[in-house]
Short mmCIF file of C-alpha atoms in Angstrom, two decimals:
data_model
loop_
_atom_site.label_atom_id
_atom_site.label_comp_id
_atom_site.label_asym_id
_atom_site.label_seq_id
_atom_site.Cartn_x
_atom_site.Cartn_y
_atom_site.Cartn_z
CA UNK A 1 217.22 -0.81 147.92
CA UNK A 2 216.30 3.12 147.68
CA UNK A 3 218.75 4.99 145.74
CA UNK A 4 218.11 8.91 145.66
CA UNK A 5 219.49 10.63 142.57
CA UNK A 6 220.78 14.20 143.80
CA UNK A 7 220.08 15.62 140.22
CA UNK A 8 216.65 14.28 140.08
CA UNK A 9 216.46 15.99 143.94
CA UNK A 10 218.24 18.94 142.43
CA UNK A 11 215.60 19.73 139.98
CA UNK A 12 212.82 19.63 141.43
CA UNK A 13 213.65 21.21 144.98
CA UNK A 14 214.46 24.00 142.05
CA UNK A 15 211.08 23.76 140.70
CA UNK A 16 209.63 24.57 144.25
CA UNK A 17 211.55 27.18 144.24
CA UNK A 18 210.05 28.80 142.01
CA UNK A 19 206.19 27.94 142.95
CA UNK A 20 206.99 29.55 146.04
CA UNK A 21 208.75 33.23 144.66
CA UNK A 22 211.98 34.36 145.62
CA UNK A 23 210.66 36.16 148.87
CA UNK A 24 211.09 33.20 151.66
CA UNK A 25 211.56 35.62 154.67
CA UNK A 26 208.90 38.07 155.28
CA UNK A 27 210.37 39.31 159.07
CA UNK A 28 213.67 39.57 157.35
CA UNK A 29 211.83 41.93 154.80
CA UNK A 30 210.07 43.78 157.31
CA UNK A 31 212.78 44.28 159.37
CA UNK A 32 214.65 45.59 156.47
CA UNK A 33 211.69 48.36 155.79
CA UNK A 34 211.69 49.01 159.30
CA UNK A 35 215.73 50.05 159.08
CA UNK A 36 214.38 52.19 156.47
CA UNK A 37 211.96 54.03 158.75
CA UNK A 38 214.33 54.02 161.66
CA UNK A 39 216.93 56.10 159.09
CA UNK A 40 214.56 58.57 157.81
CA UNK A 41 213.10 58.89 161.30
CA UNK A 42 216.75 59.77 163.11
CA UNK A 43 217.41 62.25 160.40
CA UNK A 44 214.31 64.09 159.97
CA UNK A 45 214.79 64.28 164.01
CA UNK A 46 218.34 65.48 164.18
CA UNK A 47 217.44 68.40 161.69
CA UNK A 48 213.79 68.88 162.25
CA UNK A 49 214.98 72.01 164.44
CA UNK A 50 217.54 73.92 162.01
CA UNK A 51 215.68 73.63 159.00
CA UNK A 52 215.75 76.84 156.76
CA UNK A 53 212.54 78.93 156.74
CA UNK A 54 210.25 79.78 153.35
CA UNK A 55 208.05 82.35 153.51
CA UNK A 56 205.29 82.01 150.93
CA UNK A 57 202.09 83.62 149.76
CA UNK A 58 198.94 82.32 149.12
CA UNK A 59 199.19 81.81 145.14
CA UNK A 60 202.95 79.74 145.57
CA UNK A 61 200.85 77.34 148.13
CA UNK A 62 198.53 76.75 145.68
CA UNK A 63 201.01 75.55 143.21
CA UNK A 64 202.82 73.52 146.49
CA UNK A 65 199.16 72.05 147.16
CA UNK A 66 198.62 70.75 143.57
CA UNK A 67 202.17 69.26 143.51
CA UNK A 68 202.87 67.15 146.72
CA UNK A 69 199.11 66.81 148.47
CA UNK A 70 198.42 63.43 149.02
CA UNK A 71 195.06 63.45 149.28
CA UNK A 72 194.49 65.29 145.93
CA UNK A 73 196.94 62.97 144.34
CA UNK A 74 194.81 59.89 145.46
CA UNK A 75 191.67 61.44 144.80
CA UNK A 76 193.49 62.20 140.76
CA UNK A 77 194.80 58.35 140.60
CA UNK A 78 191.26 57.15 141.33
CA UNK A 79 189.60 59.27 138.67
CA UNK A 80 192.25 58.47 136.19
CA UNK A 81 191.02 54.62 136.97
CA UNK A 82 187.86 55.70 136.71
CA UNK A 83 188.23 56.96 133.08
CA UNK A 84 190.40 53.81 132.53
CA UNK A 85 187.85 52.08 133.94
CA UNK A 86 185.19 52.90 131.24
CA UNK A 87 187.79 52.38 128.40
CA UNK A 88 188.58 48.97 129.56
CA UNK A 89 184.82 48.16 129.13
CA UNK A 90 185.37 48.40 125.63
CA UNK A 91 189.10 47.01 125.56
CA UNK A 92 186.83 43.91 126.91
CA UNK A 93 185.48 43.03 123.94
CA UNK A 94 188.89 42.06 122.16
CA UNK A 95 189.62 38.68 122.12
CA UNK A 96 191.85 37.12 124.81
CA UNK A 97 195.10 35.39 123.42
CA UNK A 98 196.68 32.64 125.81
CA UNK A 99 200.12 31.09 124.52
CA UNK A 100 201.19 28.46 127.12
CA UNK A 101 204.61 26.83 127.04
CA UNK A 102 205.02 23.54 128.71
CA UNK A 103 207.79 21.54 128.89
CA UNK A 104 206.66 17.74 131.08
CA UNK A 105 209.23 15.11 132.03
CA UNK A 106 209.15 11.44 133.90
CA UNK A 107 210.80 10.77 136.75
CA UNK A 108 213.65 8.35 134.38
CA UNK A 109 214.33 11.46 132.08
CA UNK A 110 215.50 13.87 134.72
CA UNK A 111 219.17 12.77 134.26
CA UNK A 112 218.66 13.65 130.84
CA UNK A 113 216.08 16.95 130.46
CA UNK A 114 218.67 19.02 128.21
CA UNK A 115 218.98 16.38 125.77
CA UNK A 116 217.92 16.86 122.63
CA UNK A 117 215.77 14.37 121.65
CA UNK A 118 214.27 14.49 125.04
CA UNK A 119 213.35 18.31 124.42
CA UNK A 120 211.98 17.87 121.20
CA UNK A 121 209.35 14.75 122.67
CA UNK A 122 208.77 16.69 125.90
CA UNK A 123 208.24 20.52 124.96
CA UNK A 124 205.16 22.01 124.29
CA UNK A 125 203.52 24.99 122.94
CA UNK A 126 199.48 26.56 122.38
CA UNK A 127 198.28 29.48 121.41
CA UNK A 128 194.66 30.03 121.56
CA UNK A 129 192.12 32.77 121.66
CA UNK A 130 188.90 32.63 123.86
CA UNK A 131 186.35 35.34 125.42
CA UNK A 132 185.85 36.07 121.96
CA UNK A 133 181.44 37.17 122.19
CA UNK A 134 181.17 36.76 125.91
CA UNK A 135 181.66 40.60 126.73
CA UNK A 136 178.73 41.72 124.33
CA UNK A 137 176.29 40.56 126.23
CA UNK A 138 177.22 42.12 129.43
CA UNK A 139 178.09 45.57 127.76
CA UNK A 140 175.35 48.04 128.31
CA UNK A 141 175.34 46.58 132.12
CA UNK A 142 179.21 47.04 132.16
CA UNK A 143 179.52 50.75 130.69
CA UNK A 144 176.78 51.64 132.83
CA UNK A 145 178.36 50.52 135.94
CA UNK A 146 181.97 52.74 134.79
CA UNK A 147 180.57 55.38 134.18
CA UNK A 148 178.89 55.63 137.35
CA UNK A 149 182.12 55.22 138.84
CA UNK A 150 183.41 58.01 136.67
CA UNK A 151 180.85 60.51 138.19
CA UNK A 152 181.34 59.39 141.53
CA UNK A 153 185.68 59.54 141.28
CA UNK A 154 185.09 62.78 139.63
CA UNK A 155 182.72 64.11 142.10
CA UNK A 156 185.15 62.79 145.38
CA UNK A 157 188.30 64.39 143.34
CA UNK A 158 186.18 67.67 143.21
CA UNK A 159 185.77 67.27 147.45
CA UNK A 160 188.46 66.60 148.12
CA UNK A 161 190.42 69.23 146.10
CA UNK A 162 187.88 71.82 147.87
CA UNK A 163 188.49 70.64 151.40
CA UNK A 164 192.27 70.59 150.82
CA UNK A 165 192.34 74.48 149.65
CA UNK A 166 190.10 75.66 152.29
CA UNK A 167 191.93 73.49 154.61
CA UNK A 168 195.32 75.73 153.38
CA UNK A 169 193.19 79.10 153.65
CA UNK A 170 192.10 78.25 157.28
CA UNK A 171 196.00 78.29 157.86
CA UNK A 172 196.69 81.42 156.00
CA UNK A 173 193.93 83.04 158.46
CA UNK A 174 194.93 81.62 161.91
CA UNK A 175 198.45 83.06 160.01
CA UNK A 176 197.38 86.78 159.63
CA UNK A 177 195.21 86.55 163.42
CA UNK A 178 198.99 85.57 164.83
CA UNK A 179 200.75 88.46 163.34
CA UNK A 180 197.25 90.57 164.34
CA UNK A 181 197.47 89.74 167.59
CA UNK A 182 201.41 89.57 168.05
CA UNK A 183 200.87 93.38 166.96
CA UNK A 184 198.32 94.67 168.90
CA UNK A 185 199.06 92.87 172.12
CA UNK A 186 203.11 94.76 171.42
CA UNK A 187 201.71 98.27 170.78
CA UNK A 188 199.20 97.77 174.42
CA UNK A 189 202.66 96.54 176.38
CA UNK A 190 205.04 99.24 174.54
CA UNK A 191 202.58 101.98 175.38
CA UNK A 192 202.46 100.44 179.26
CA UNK A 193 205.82 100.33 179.42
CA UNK A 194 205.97 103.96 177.82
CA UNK A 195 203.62 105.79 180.50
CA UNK A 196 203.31 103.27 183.38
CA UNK A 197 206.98 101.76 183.19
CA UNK A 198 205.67 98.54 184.22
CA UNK A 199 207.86 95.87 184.85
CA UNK A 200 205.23 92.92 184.27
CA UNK A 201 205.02 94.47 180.91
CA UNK A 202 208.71 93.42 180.30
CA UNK A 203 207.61 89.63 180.91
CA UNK A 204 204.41 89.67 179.01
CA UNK A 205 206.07 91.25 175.80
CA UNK A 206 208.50 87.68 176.19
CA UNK A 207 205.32 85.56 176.48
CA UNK A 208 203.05 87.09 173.73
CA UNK A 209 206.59 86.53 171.79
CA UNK A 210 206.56 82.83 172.97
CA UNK A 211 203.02 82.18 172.50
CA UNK A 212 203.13 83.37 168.51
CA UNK A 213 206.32 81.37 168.11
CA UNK A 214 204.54 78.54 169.18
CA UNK A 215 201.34 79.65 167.04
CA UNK A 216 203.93 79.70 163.77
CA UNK A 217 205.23 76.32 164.59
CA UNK A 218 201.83 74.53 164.49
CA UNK A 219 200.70 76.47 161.57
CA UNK A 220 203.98 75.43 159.94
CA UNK A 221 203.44 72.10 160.98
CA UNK A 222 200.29 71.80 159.18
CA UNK A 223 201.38 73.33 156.20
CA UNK A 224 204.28 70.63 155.62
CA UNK A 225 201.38 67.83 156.31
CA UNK A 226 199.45 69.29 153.27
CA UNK A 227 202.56 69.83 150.58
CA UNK A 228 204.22 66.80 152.03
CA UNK A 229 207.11 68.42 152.44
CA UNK A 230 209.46 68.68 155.34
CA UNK A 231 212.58 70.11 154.36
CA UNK A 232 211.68 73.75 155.54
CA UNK A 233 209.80 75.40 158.26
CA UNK A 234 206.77 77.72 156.34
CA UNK A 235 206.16 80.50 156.83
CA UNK A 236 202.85 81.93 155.47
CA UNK A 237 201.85 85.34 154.51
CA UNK A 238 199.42 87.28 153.76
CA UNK A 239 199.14 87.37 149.85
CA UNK A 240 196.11 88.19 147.93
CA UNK A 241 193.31 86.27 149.80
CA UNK A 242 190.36 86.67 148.20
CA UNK A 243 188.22 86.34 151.42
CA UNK A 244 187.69 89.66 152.52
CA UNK A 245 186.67 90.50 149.11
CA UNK A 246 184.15 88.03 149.19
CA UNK A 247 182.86 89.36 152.73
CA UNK A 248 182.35 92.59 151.47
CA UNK A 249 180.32 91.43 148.20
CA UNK A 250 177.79 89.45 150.47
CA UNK A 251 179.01 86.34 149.99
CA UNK A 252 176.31 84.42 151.96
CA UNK A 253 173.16 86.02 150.34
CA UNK A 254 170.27 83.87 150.30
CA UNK A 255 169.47 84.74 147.03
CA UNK A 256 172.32 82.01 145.86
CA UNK A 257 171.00 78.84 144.41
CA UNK A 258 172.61 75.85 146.04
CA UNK A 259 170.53 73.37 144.23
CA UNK A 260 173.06 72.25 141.40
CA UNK A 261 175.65 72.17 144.10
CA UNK A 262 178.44 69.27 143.93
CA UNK A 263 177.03 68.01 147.45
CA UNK A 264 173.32 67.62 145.90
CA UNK A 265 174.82 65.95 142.77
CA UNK A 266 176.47 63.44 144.85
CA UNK A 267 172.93 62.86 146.74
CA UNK A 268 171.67 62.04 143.44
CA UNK A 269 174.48 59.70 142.60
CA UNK A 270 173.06 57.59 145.53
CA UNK A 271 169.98 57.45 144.76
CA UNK A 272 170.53 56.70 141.28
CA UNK A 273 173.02 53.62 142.60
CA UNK A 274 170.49 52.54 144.69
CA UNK A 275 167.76 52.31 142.33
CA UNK A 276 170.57 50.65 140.23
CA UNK A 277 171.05 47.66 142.47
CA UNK A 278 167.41 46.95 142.39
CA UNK A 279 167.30 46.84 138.99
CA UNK A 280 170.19 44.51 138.48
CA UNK A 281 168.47 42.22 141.29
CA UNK A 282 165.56 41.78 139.07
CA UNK A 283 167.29 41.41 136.16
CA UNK A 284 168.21 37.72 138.03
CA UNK A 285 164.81 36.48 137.75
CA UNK A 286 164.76 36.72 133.97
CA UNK A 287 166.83 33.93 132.18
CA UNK A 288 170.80 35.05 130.45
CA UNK A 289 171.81 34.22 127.36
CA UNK A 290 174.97 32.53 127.06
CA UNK A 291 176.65 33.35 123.26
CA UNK A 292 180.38 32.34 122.94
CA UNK A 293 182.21 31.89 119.87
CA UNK A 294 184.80 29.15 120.17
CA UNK A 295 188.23 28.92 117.70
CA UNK A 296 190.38 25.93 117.63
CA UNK A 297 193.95 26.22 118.93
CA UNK A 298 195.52 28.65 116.92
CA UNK A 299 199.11 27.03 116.61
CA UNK A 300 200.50 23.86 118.29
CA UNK A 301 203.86 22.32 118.85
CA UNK A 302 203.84 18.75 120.09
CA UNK A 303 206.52 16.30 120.24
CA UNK A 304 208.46 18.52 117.45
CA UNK A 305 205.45 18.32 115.14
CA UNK A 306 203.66 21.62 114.41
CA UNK A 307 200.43 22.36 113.63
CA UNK A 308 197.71 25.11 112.58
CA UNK A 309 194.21 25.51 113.06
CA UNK A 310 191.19 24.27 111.32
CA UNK A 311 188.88 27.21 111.25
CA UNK A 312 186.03 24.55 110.28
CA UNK A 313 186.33 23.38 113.65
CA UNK A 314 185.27 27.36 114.84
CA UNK A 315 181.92 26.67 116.63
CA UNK A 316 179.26 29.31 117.55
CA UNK A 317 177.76 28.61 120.78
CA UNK A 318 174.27 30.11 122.35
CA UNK A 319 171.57 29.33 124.75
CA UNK A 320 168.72 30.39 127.84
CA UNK A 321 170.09 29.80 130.78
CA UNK A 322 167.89 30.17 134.13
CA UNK A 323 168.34 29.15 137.57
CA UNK A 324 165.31 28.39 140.10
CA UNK A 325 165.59 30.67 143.35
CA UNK A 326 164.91 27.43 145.41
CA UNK A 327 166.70 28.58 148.11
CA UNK A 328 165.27 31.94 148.10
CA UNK A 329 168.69 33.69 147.57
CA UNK A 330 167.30 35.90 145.21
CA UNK A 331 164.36 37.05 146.96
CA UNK A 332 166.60 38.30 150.01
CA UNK A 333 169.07 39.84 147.55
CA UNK A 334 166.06 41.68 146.24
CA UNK A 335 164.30 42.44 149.50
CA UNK A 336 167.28 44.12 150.76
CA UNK A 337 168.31 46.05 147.62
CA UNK A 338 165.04 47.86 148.05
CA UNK A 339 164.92 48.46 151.31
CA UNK A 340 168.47 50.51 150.50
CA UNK A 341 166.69 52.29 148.11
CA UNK A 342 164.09 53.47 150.07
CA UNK A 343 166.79 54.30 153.14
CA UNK A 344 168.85 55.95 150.77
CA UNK A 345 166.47 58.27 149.65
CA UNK A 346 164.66 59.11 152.69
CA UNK A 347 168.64 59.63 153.94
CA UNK A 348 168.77 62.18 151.18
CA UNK A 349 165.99 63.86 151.60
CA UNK A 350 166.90 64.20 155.38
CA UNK A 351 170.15 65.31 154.03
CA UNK A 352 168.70 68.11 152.27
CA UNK A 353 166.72 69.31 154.67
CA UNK A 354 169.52 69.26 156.71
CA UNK A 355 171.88 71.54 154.34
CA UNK A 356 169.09 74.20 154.21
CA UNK A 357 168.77 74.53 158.20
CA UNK A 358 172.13 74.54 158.72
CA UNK A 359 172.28 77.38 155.54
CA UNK A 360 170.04 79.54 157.32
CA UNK A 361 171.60 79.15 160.46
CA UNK A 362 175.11 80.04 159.07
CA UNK A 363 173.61 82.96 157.34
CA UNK A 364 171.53 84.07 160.89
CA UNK A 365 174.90 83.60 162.79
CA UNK A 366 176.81 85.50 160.19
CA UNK A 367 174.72 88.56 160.51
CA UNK A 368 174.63 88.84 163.96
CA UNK A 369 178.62 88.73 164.12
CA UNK A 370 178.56 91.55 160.84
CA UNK A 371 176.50 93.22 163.42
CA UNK A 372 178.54 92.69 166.23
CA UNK A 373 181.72 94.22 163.89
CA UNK A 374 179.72 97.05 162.68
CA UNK A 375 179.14 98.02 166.65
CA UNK A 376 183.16 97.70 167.34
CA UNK A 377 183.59 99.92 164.32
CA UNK A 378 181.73 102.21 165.71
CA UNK A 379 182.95 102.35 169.58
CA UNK A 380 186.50 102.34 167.81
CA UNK A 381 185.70 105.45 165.67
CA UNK A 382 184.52 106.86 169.28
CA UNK A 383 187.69 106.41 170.59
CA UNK A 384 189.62 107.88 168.13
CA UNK A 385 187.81 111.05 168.12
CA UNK A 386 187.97 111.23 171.47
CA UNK A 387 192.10 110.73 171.54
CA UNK A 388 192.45 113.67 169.29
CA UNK A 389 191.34 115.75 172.00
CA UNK A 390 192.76 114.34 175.34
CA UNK A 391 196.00 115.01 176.97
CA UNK A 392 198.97 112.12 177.38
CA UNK A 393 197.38 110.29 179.96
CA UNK A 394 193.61 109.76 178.73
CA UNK A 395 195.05 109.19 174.97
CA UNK A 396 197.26 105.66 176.57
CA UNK A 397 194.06 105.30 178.11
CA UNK A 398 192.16 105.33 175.49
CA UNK A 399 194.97 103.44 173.36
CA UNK A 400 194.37 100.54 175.87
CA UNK A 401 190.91 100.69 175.26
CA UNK A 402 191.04 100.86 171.15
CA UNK A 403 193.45 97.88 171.11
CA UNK A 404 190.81 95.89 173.33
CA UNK A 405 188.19 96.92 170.53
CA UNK A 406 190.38 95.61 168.18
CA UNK A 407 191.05 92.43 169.78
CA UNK A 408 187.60 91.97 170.10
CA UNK A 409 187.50 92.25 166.37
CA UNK A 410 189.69 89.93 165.64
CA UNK A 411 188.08 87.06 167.59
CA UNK A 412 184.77 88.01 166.11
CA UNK A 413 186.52 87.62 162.72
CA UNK A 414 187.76 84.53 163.19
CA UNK A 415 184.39 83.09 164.01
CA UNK A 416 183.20 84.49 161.16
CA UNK A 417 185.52 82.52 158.97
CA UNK A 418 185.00 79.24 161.16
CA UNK A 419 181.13 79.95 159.59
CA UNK A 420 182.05 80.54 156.52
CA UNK A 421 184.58 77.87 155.68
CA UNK A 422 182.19 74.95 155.26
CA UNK A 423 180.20 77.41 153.10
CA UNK A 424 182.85 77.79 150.98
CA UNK A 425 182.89 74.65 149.11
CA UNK A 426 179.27 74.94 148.17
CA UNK A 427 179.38 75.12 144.59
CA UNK A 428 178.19 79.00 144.21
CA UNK A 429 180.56 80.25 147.25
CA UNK A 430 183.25 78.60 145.77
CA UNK A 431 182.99 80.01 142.20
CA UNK A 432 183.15 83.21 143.74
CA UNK A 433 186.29 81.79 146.31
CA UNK A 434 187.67 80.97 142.93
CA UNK A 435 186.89 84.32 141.00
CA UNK A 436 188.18 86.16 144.49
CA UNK A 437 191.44 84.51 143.57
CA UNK A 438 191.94 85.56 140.14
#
């Protein structure tokens, strides 16, 4: 007859246990996170509309930017890997020491696994070293391989970082074209009001208020999505932006070299990755050598005896090995690794060609909207000389008219910045973005 020993059950039910983790419910675990979520959701919700407000300039949301940012912060962790990366090339080479503790018992001496003698027959214990010449061989290949990953982490961090702050400047703009237009469309309804008393002007004053509220609210919106932070509503002002500075100095001359730019240098790091795969391909038609030093167990315990190592026993290992492509593996590996190559670089060229046309259109568009400022300028300079001399009436008029000109100003501006922002994180606009900021 079958007898069942609930100790010997005991144990091992305990041992699957602990093959398995301690984590047995995952929907209990998810619905746990999701309690989580549901608590931060209701409060953010039931405060989201009385949080305080923080007005800030353009310097304090750089500091904000480089602090919470999520996207810089990833872009950071995957450099810092990346310069890990290339250290642990090296790190490698050291040799690898496993110490494995066993402890092995028959079905009979689970009644009796914390007895003495039964411990001292059944335990267990190694420690050896292996890996020990394997990682020479492979080094040069290795290091090669992190440090391209270096330039490319490096060169992404860089992108990102620039896309982020222009991102944040576009902000502070469609900021100052909120309170520009808040203002002028005020002073056109006050000075309606003034001379025409017109009711309608009453209501439109309300909605012009409405429609900047609104305007602040997105722009605030956006601003906590790029700090990551949601305890305040921003509010952004006008604080040293180096823009107009920029504009005036001729930012977009085409005498500016855009040839060592970051975007070029990451077309490069393409090609040169292409042309790297290719090489590695044909690397697999020439035969490896295999060189291993191997050590004998460094220390053993077994069955309470111990016991050292023999370093005669150490044995040197090397040898050719090759494998025939009988299958023809290799030669498709290969045949596709070039024909990336070749896309690759005809990509880049096209790319190239690409960033000059669109250069010189940006430039042609930006001159014709300089132009189209210059000739507001001018019809607002007409206006004003003309208000000096006209009586109550024809200055509103002409009041009406100037803060039309100026509106039309302001749009023209702001498509002038939509132009120039991709420009900006070209490697010579942004030094002088940078220098605007200093």
């Amino acid at each position: 007859m079958l007898t069942i020993d609930v100790t010997r059950v005991g144990v091992l039910l305990c041992i699957c246990l602990m093959v398995v983790g301690c984590r047995l419910n995952a929907s209990e675990d998810v619905h746990v996170a999701q309690q989580d979520m549901r608590e931060i959701w209701r409060g953010f919700e039931a405060e989201k509309d009385r949080l305080p407000v923080q007005r800030i300039g353009w310097r304090e949301a750089l500091v904000l930017l480089h602090e919470g940012n999520l996207e810089i912060e990833s872009a950071e962790n995957t450099l810092s890997e990346a310069k890990d990366g290339i250290a642990q090339v090296y790190r490698d080479l050291m040799p690898l020491v496993t110490m494995r503790l066993g402890y092995g018992l028959s079905i009979d001496e689970f009644d009796r696994a914390f007895e003495e003698d039964v411990v001292k027959n059944n335990l267990t214990f190694n420690m050896f070293v292996v890996n020990l010449l394997q990682g020479f061989i492979s080094l040069p290949r290795r290091a090669y391989s992190a440090r391209m990953q270096l330039f490319g982490a490096e060169i992404q961090r860089e992108k990102v970082y620039r896309e982020q702050v222009l991102t944040m400047y576009g902000l502070f703009q469609q900021a100052r074209r909120a309170e520009q237009w808040l203002e002028l469309t005020g002073m056109m309804l006050d000075d309606r009001m003034l001379h025409q008393d017109d009711e309608a002007a009453y209501k439109e004053t309300q909605t012009s208020r409405d429609q900047w509220l609104s305007e602040q609210k997105k722009i605030s919106e956006a601003a906590s999505a790029m700090f990551n932070r949601y305890d305040v509503r921003w509010e952004l002002v006008e604080d040293s932006l180096p823009l107009d500075r920029m504009l005036a100095a001729g930012l977009y001359s085409s005498d500016l070299d855009l040839s060592e730019s970051m975007q070029v240098k990451a077309i490069a790091l393409d090609i040169v990755a292409s042309e790297a795969r290719v090489d590695l391909q044909y690397l697999q038609y020439l035969p490896t050598l295999d060189l291993s030093l191997a050590l004998p167990t460094l220390y053993r315990i077994n069955r309470g005896e111990s016991e050292t190592a023999d370093f005669n026993e150490m044995r040197v290992h090397g040898g050719l090995n090759y494998m025939v492509d009988t299958r023809g593996h290799r030669k498709r590996a290969t045949r596709q690794a070039e024909f990336n190559r070749d896309y690759v670089r005809k990509q880049s060229e096209a790319q190239i060609k690409q960033f000059v046309q669109e250069l010189s259109h940006r430039q042609d568009e930006l001159a014709k909207l300089d132009a189209t400022i210059r000739d507001y300028e001018y019809e607002r300079q007409l206006i004003r000389d003309a208000s000096e001399l006209g009586d109550l009436d024809s200055v509103s008029t002409l009041m009406q008219a100037a803060m039309r000109v100026e509106m039309k100003i302001a749009e023209v501006e702001r498509q002038r910045l939509e132009l120039m922002l991709p420009l900006l994180a070209w490697d010579p606009y942004w030094q002088v973005f940078v220098k605007g900021q200093e």
